[in-house]
């Protein structure tokens, strides 16, 4: 409980006081209600855990299934539209923005939702689907769709999500975790590489054209000997 308050104070510059955090942060309220619902879920009580989930979703706009395992010290920022499935696991220190889905694929039974490591940042609107593992210190770009395992320390963007920056698995500073404007742009990188290759090819073509022009100028005095031989042969002079 207190770990969640501390991480909000750490990550959110808009949090002016602990009282404001306790009274005005729906992500915190959703996590508190989820702890109670998860306890009842583990006791195998019927319906009641889902009722707590329903009330929590109505009050906060955040849908966390009672079966999800969420470690202390998780921050759901803004939170509207966040959906966390039944078998999802979220590690401590993780930061989840609005519109994030930790969902399943198909109707398989058992573990069907993602496992999120420690100190993971999941950008707004990102979807992480299936029984996959996103390891520690990963950053998932806003709007990305991740359906494969992600190694520790990597940055993932795109649809489907691709690793655009490999990491060494070490922790990032708070500034780096929140510095979303520094997310790599793989499409811009591809176009940059293609443009560089086109410019190189154009330079080679220009050099070949210059050499051709020089050869043509050197042969303006008359046709080459090979051309004369062919003309003589065609006209019967070589027979």
mmCIF file of C-alpha atoms in Angstrom:
data_model
loop_
_atom_site.group_PDB
_atom_site.id
_atom_site.type_symbol
_atom_site.label_atom_id
_atom_site.label_comp_id
_atom_site.label_asym_id
_atom_site.label_seq_id
_atom_site.Cartn_x
_atom_site.Cartn_y
_atom_site.Cartn_z
ATOM 1 C CA UNK A 1 0.000 0.000 0.000
ATOM 2 C CA UNK A 2 2.611 2.546 1.045
ATOM 3 C CA UNK A 3 4.985 1.450 -1.734
ATOM 4 C CA UNK A 4 2.366 2.522 -4.288
ATOM 5 C CA UNK A 5 2.105 5.960 -2.695
ATOM 6 C CA UNK A 6 5.885 6.365 -2.678
ATOM 7 C CA UNK A 7 6.315 5.457 -6.331
ATOM 8 C CA UNK A 8 3.584 7.920 -7.355
ATOM 9 C CA UNK A 9 5.390 10.656 -5.471
ATOM 10 C CA UNK A 10 8.637 9.601 -7.160
ATOM 11 C CA UNK A 11 7.374 9.444 -10.743
ATOM 12 C CA UNK A 12 4.622 12.069 -10.957
ATOM 13 C CA UNK A 13 5.714 15.726 -10.738
ATOM 14 C CA UNK A 14 2.036 16.713 -10.533
ATOM 15 C CA UNK A 15 1.699 15.037 -7.128
ATOM 16 C CA UNK A 16 1.936 17.914 -4.656
ATOM 17 C CA UNK A 17 1.325 16.020 -1.426
ATOM 18 C CA UNK A 18 0.667 12.574 -0.032
ATOM 19 C CA UNK A 19 -2.871 13.620 0.870
ATOM 20 C CA UNK A 20 -3.548 14.555 -2.740
ATOM 21 C CA UNK A 21 -2.209 11.176 -3.884
ATOM 22 C CA UNK A 22 -4.423 9.272 -1.428
ATOM 23 C CA UNK A 23 -7.578 11.192 -2.354
ATOM 24 C CA UNK A 24 -7.213 11.932 -6.057
ATOM 25 C CA UNK A 25 -5.352 9.108 -7.858
ATOM 26 C CA UNK A 26 -7.685 6.484 -9.405
ATOM 27 C CA UNK A 27 -4.764 4.183 -10.207
ATOM 28 C CA UNK A 28 -3.971 3.968 -6.502
ATOM 29 C CA UNK A 29 -7.609 3.318 -5.589
ATOM 30 C CA UNK A 30 -7.845 0.579 -8.235
ATOM 31 C CA UNK A 31 -4.774 -1.162 -6.828
ATOM 32 C CA UNK A 32 -6.101 -0.981 -3.270
ATOM 33 C CA UNK A 33 -9.461 -2.435 -4.288
ATOM 34 C CA UNK A 34 -7.655 -5.076 -6.327
ATOM 35 C CA UNK A 35 -5.669 -6.213 -3.282
ATOM 36 C CA UNK A 36 -8.914 -6.905 -1.451
ATOM 37 C CA UNK A 37 -10.495 -8.583 -4.484
ATOM 38 C CA UNK A 38 -7.364 -10.697 -5.022
ATOM 39 C CA UNK A 39 -7.424 -11.849 -1.404
ATOM 40 C CA UNK A 40 -11.046 -12.957 -1.774
ATOM 41 C CA UNK A 41 -10.198 -14.588 -5.088
ATOM 42 C CA UNK A 42 -7.472 -16.669 -3.445
ATOM 43 C CA UNK A 43 -9.998 -17.767 -0.834
ATOM 44 C CA UNK A 44 -12.053 -19.090 -3.768
ATOM 45 C CA UNK A 45 -15.135 -17.099 -2.816
ATOM 46 C CA UNK A 46 -17.656 -17.045 -5.672
ATOM 47 C CA UNK A 47 -18.876 -13.831 -7.340
ATOM 48 C CA UNK A 48 -17.752 -11.458 -4.548
ATOM 49 C CA UNK A 49 -14.243 -10.824 -5.995
ATOM 50 C CA UNK A 50 -15.777 -10.008 -9.380
ATOM 51 C CA UNK A 51 -18.212 -7.618 -7.690
ATOM 52 C CA UNK A 52 -15.264 -5.754 -6.154
ATOM 53 C CA UNK A 53 -13.705 -5.701 -9.628
ATOM 54 C CA UNK A 54 -16.943 -4.295 -11.072
ATOM 55 C CA UNK A 55 -17.167 -1.550 -8.449
ATOM 56 C CA UNK A 56 -13.501 -0.678 -8.952
ATOM 57 C CA UNK A 57 -13.962 -0.397 -12.715
ATOM 58 C CA UNK A 58 -17.041 1.787 -12.232
ATOM 59 C CA UNK A 59 -15.221 4.141 -9.849
ATOM 60 C CA UNK A 60 -11.813 4.319 -11.522
ATOM 61 C CA UNK A 61 -12.190 3.245 -15.171
ATOM 62 C CA UNK A 62 -9.521 0.584 -14.566
ATOM 63 C CA UNK A 63 -10.352 -3.092 -15.059
ATOM 64 C CA UNK A 64 -8.084 -5.456 -13.107
ATOM 65 C CA UNK A 65 -9.231 -9.054 -12.867
ATOM 66 C CA UNK A 66 -9.138 -10.307 -9.255
ATOM 67 C CA UNK A 67 -6.805 -13.132 -10.287
ATOM 68 C CA UNK A 68 -4.038 -10.844 -11.556
ATOM 69 C CA UNK A 69 -0.867 -10.741 -9.448
ATOM 70 C CA UNK A 70 0.417 -7.187 -8.978
ATOM 71 C CA UNK A 71 3.466 -6.537 -6.829
ATOM 72 C CA UNK A 72 3.726 -3.580 -4.442
ATOM 73 C CA UNK A 73 5.147 -0.386 -5.848
ATOM 74 C CA UNK A 74 3.289 -0.328 -9.190
ATOM 75 C CA UNK A 75 2.063 3.012 -10.580
ATOM 76 C CA UNK A 76 -0.954 3.189 -12.916
ATOM 77 C CA UNK A 77 -0.829 6.776 -14.199
ATOM 78 C CA UNK A 78 -4.178 8.338 -15.191
ATOM 79 C CA UNK A 79 -5.392 4.782 -15.715
ATOM 80 C CA UNK A 80 -8.490 5.288 -17.864
ATOM 81 C CA UNK A 81 -9.040 2.230 -20.028
ATOM 82 C CA UNK A 82 -6.341 0.036 -18.449
ATOM 83 C CA UNK A 83 -7.232 -3.674 -18.644
ATOM 84 C CA UNK A 84 -5.233 -6.371 -16.814
ATOM 85 C CA UNK A 85 -6.202 -9.995 -17.355
ATOM 86 C CA UNK A 86 -6.710 -12.846 -14.901
ATOM 87 C CA UNK A 87 -3.296 -14.545 -15.167
ATOM 88 C CA UNK A 88 -1.226 -11.394 -15.691
ATOM 89 C CA UNK A 89 1.739 -10.710 -13.401
ATOM 90 C CA UNK A 90 3.184 -7.215 -12.893
ATOM 91 C CA UNK A 91 6.518 -6.653 -11.147
ATOM 92 C CA UNK A 92 7.377 -3.947 -8.663
ATOM 93 C CA UNK A 93 8.421 -0.508 -9.873
ATOM 94 C CA UNK A 94 6.499 -0.806 -13.145
ATOM 95 C CA UNK A 95 4.793 2.225 -14.663
ATOM 96 C CA UNK A 96 1.570 1.720 -16.658
ATOM 97 C CA UNK A 97 -0.096 4.547 -18.572
ATOM 98 C CA UNK A 98 -3.706 4.942 -19.709
ATOM 99 C CA UNK A 99 -5.216 2.614 -22.290
ATOM 100 C CA UNK A 100 -2.778 -0.250 -21.663
ATOM 101 C CA UNK A 101 -4.032 -3.823 -22.117
ATOM 102 C CA UNK A 102 -2.352 -6.869 -20.609
ATOM 103 C CA UNK A 103 -4.552 -9.369 -22.399
ATOM 104 C CA UNK A 104 -4.808 -12.914 -23.670
ATOM 105 C CA UNK A 105 -5.188 -14.411 -27.119
ATOM 106 C CA UNK A 106 -7.817 -16.965 -28.036
ATOM 107 C CA UNK A 107 -9.604 -19.157 -25.534
ATOM 108 C CA UNK A 108 -6.680 -21.134 -24.162
ATOM 109 C CA UNK A 109 -6.774 -22.109 -20.497
ATOM 110 C CA UNK A 110 -4.070 -21.767 -17.863
ATOM 111 C CA UNK A 111 -1.480 -18.982 -18.027
ATOM 112 C CA UNK A 112 -2.657 -16.869 -20.954
ATOM 113 C CA UNK A 113 -1.687 -13.316 -19.993
ATOM 114 C CA UNK A 114 1.714 -11.591 -19.958
ATOM 115 C CA UNK A 115 4.283 -11.491 -17.193
ATOM 116 C CA UNK A 116 5.765 -8.029 -16.668
ATOM 117 C CA UNK A 117 9.127 -7.730 -14.942
ATOM 118 C CA UNK A 118 10.433 -5.068 -12.591
ATOM 119 C CA UNK A 119 10.769 -1.369 -13.513
ATOM 120 C CA UNK A 120 8.974 -1.751 -16.843
ATOM 121 C CA UNK A 121 7.447 1.312 -18.536
ATOM 122 C CA UNK A 122 4.381 0.627 -20.711
ATOM 123 C CA UNK A 123 3.347 3.636 -22.794
ATOM 124 C CA UNK A 124 -0.198 4.863 -23.345
ATOM 125 C CA UNK A 125 -2.375 2.588 -25.454
ATOM 126 C CA UNK A 126 0.155 -0.253 -25.659
ATOM 127 C CA UNK A 127 -1.158 -3.813 -25.902
ATOM 128 C CA UNK A 128 0.811 -6.769 -24.522
ATOM 129 C CA UNK A 129 -0.939 -9.981 -25.484
ATOM 130 C CA UNK A 130 -0.546 -13.656 -24.698
ATOM 131 C CA UNK A 131 1.526 -15.748 -22.319
ATOM 132 C CA UNK A 132 4.768 -13.857 -22.918
ATOM 133 C CA UNK A 133 7.428 -12.374 -20.661
ATOM 134 C CA UNK A 134 8.534 -8.757 -20.717
ATOM 135 C CA UNK A 135 11.678 -8.791 -18.622
ATOM 136 C CA UNK A 136 13.071 -6.142 -16.261
ATOM 137 C CA UNK A 137 13.787 -2.531 -17.285
ATOM 138 C CA UNK A 138 11.973 -2.762 -20.640
ATOM 139 C CA UNK A 139 10.302 0.267 -22.248
ATOM 140 C CA UNK A 140 7.255 -0.306 -24.456
ATOM 141 C CA UNK A 141 6.386 2.608 -26.715
ATOM 142 C CA UNK A 142 2.905 4.146 -26.785
ATOM 143 C CA UNK A 143 0.484 2.342 -29.092
ATOM 144 C CA UNK A 144 2.740 -0.694 -29.570
ATOM 145 C CA UNK A 145 1.390 -4.242 -29.821
ATOM 146 C CA UNK A 146 3.738 -6.769 -28.220
ATOM 147 C CA UNK A 147 3.154 -10.498 -28.781
ATOM 148 C CA UNK A 148 6.640 -11.953 -28.229
ATOM 149 C CA UNK A 149 9.037 -12.165 -25.304
ATOM 150 C CA UNK A 150 11.174 -9.075 -24.726
ATOM 151 C CA UNK A 151 14.697 -9.366 -23.215
ATOM 152 C CA UNK A 152 15.733 -7.220 -20.269
ATOM 153 C CA UNK A 153 16.630 -3.588 -20.865
ATOM 154 C CA UNK A 154 15.211 -3.382 -24.407
ATOM 155 C CA UNK A 155 12.988 -0.770 -26.010
ATOM 156 C CA UNK A 156 10.030 -2.009 -28.082
ATOM 157 C CA UNK A 157 7.912 0.032 -30.508
ATOM 158 C CA UNK A 158 5.580 -0.598 -33.417
ATOM 159 C CA UNK A 159 2.827 -2.930 -34.599
ATOM 160 C CA UNK A 160 3.785 -5.677 -34.151
ATOM 161 C CA UNK A 161 6.301 -4.647 -31.521
ATOM 162 C CA UNK A 162 9.952 -4.812 -32.541
ATOM 163 C CA UNK A 163 13.054 -4.360 -30.423
ATOM 164 C CA UNK A 164 14.629 -1.122 -31.662
ATOM 165 C CA UNK A 165 17.122 -0.694 -28.870
ATOM 166 C CA UNK A 166 18.869 -3.553 -27.112
ATOM 167 C CA UNK A 167 19.767 -3.161 -23.468
ATOM 168 C CA UNK A 168 22.251 -4.607 -21.041
ATOM 169 C CA UNK A 169 19.602 -5.424 -18.446
ATOM 170 C CA UNK A 170 20.689 -2.671 -16.055
ATOM 171 C CA UNK A 171 18.283 -0.254 -14.475
ATOM 172 C CA UNK A 172 17.464 3.147 -15.950
ATOM 173 C CA UNK A 173 17.296 6.342 -13.994
ATOM 174 C CA UNK A 174 13.930 7.924 -13.330
ATOM 175 C CA UNK A 175 14.623 10.547 -16.015
ATOM 176 C CA UNK A 176 15.375 7.872 -18.605
ATOM 177 C CA UNK A 177 12.245 5.893 -17.727
ATOM 178 C CA UNK A 178 10.044 8.953 -18.233
ATOM 179 C CA UNK A 179 11.892 10.363 -21.263
ATOM 180 C CA UNK A 180 9.397 9.189 -23.879
ATOM 181 C CA UNK A 181 10.443 11.752 -26.510
ATOM 182 C CA UNK A 182 13.737 9.857 -26.862
ATOM 183 C CA UNK A 183 12.084 6.657 -28.097
ATOM 184 C CA UNK A 184 13.794 5.442 -31.298
ATOM 185 C CA UNK A 185 11.930 5.684 -34.617
ATOM 186 C CA UNK A 186 12.664 2.501 -36.621
ATOM 187 C CA UNK A 187 10.850 3.743 -39.753
ATOM 188 C CA UNK A 188 12.902 6.941 -39.856
ATOM 189 C CA UNK A 189 16.065 4.860 -39.390
ATOM 190 C CA UNK A 190 15.147 2.582 -42.317
ATOM 191 C CA UNK A 191 14.476 5.552 -44.597
ATOM 192 C CA UNK A 192 17.756 7.134 -43.538
ATOM 193 C CA UNK A 193 19.670 3.960 -44.466
ATOM 194 C CA UNK A 194 17.853 3.684 -47.811
ATOM 195 C CA UNK A 195 18.536 7.344 -48.617
ATOM 196 C CA UNK A 196 22.224 6.864 -47.878
ATOM 197 C CA UNK A 197 22.356 3.843 -50.221
ATOM 198 C CA UNK A 198 20.556 5.753 -52.998
ATOM 199 C CA UNK A 199 23.028 8.619 -52.726
ATOM 200 C CA UNK A 200 25.953 6.177 -52.922
ATOM 201 C CA UNK A 201 24.495 4.522 -56.026
ATOM 202 C CA UNK A 202 23.917 7.916 -57.634
ATOM 203 C CA UNK A 203 27.552 8.866 -57.104
ATOM 204 C CA UNK A 204 28.699 5.615 -58.748
ATOM 205 C CA UNK A 205 26.380 6.202 -61.708
ATOM 206 C CA UNK A 206 27.732 9.736 -62.151
ATOM 207 C CA UNK A 207 31.315 8.422 -62.202
ATOM 208 C CA UNK A 208 30.443 5.777 -64.792
ATOM 209 C CA UNK A 209 28.725 8.398 -66.941
ATOM 210 C CA UNK A 210 31.785 10.645 -66.807
ATOM 211 C CA UNK A 211 34.018 7.748 -67.897
ATOM 212 C CA UNK A 212 31.684 6.981 -70.791
ATOM 213 C CA UNK A 213 31.777 10.583 -71.924
ATOM 214 C CA UNK A 214 35.584 10.559 -71.887
ATOM 215 C CA UNK A 215 35.687 7.356 -73.968
ATOM 216 C CA UNK A 216 33.295 8.787 -76.543
ATOM 217 C CA UNK A 217 35.379 11.953 -76.861
ATOM 218 C CA UNK A 218 38.565 9.931 -77.369
ATOM 219 C CA UNK A 219 36.952 8.003 -80.239
ATOM 220 C CA UNK A 220 35.577 10.993 -82.199
ATOM 221 C CA UNK A 221 38.378 10.635 -84.835
ATOM 222 C CA UNK A 222 36.705 7.561 -86.338
ATOM 223 C CA UNK A 223 35.232 4.226 -85.428
ATOM 224 C CA UNK A 224 37.373 1.815 -83.416
ATOM 225 C CA UNK A 225 39.371 -0.887 -85.187
ATOM 226 C CA UNK A 226 36.971 -3.591 -84.008
ATOM 227 C CA UNK A 227 34.064 -1.710 -85.599
ATOM 228 C CA UNK A 228 35.988 -1.396 -88.882
ATOM 229 C CA UNK A 229 36.755 -5.119 -88.874
ATOM 230 C CA UNK A 230 33.093 -5.962 -88.373
ATOM 231 C CA UNK A 231 31.968 -3.623 -91.135
ATOM 232 C CA UNK A 232 34.501 -5.106 -93.572
ATOM 233 C CA UNK A 233 33.454 -8.633 -92.688
ATOM 234 C CA UNK A 234 29.736 -7.855 -93.107
ATOM 235 C CA UNK A 235 30.318 -6.260 -96.536
ATOM 236 C CA UNK A 236 32.336 -9.252 -97.740
ATOM 237 C CA UNK A 237 35.748 -7.649 -97.655
ATOM 238 C CA UNK A 238 36.973 -10.282 -95.202
ATOM 239 C CA UNK A 239 36.109 -13.228 -97.452
#
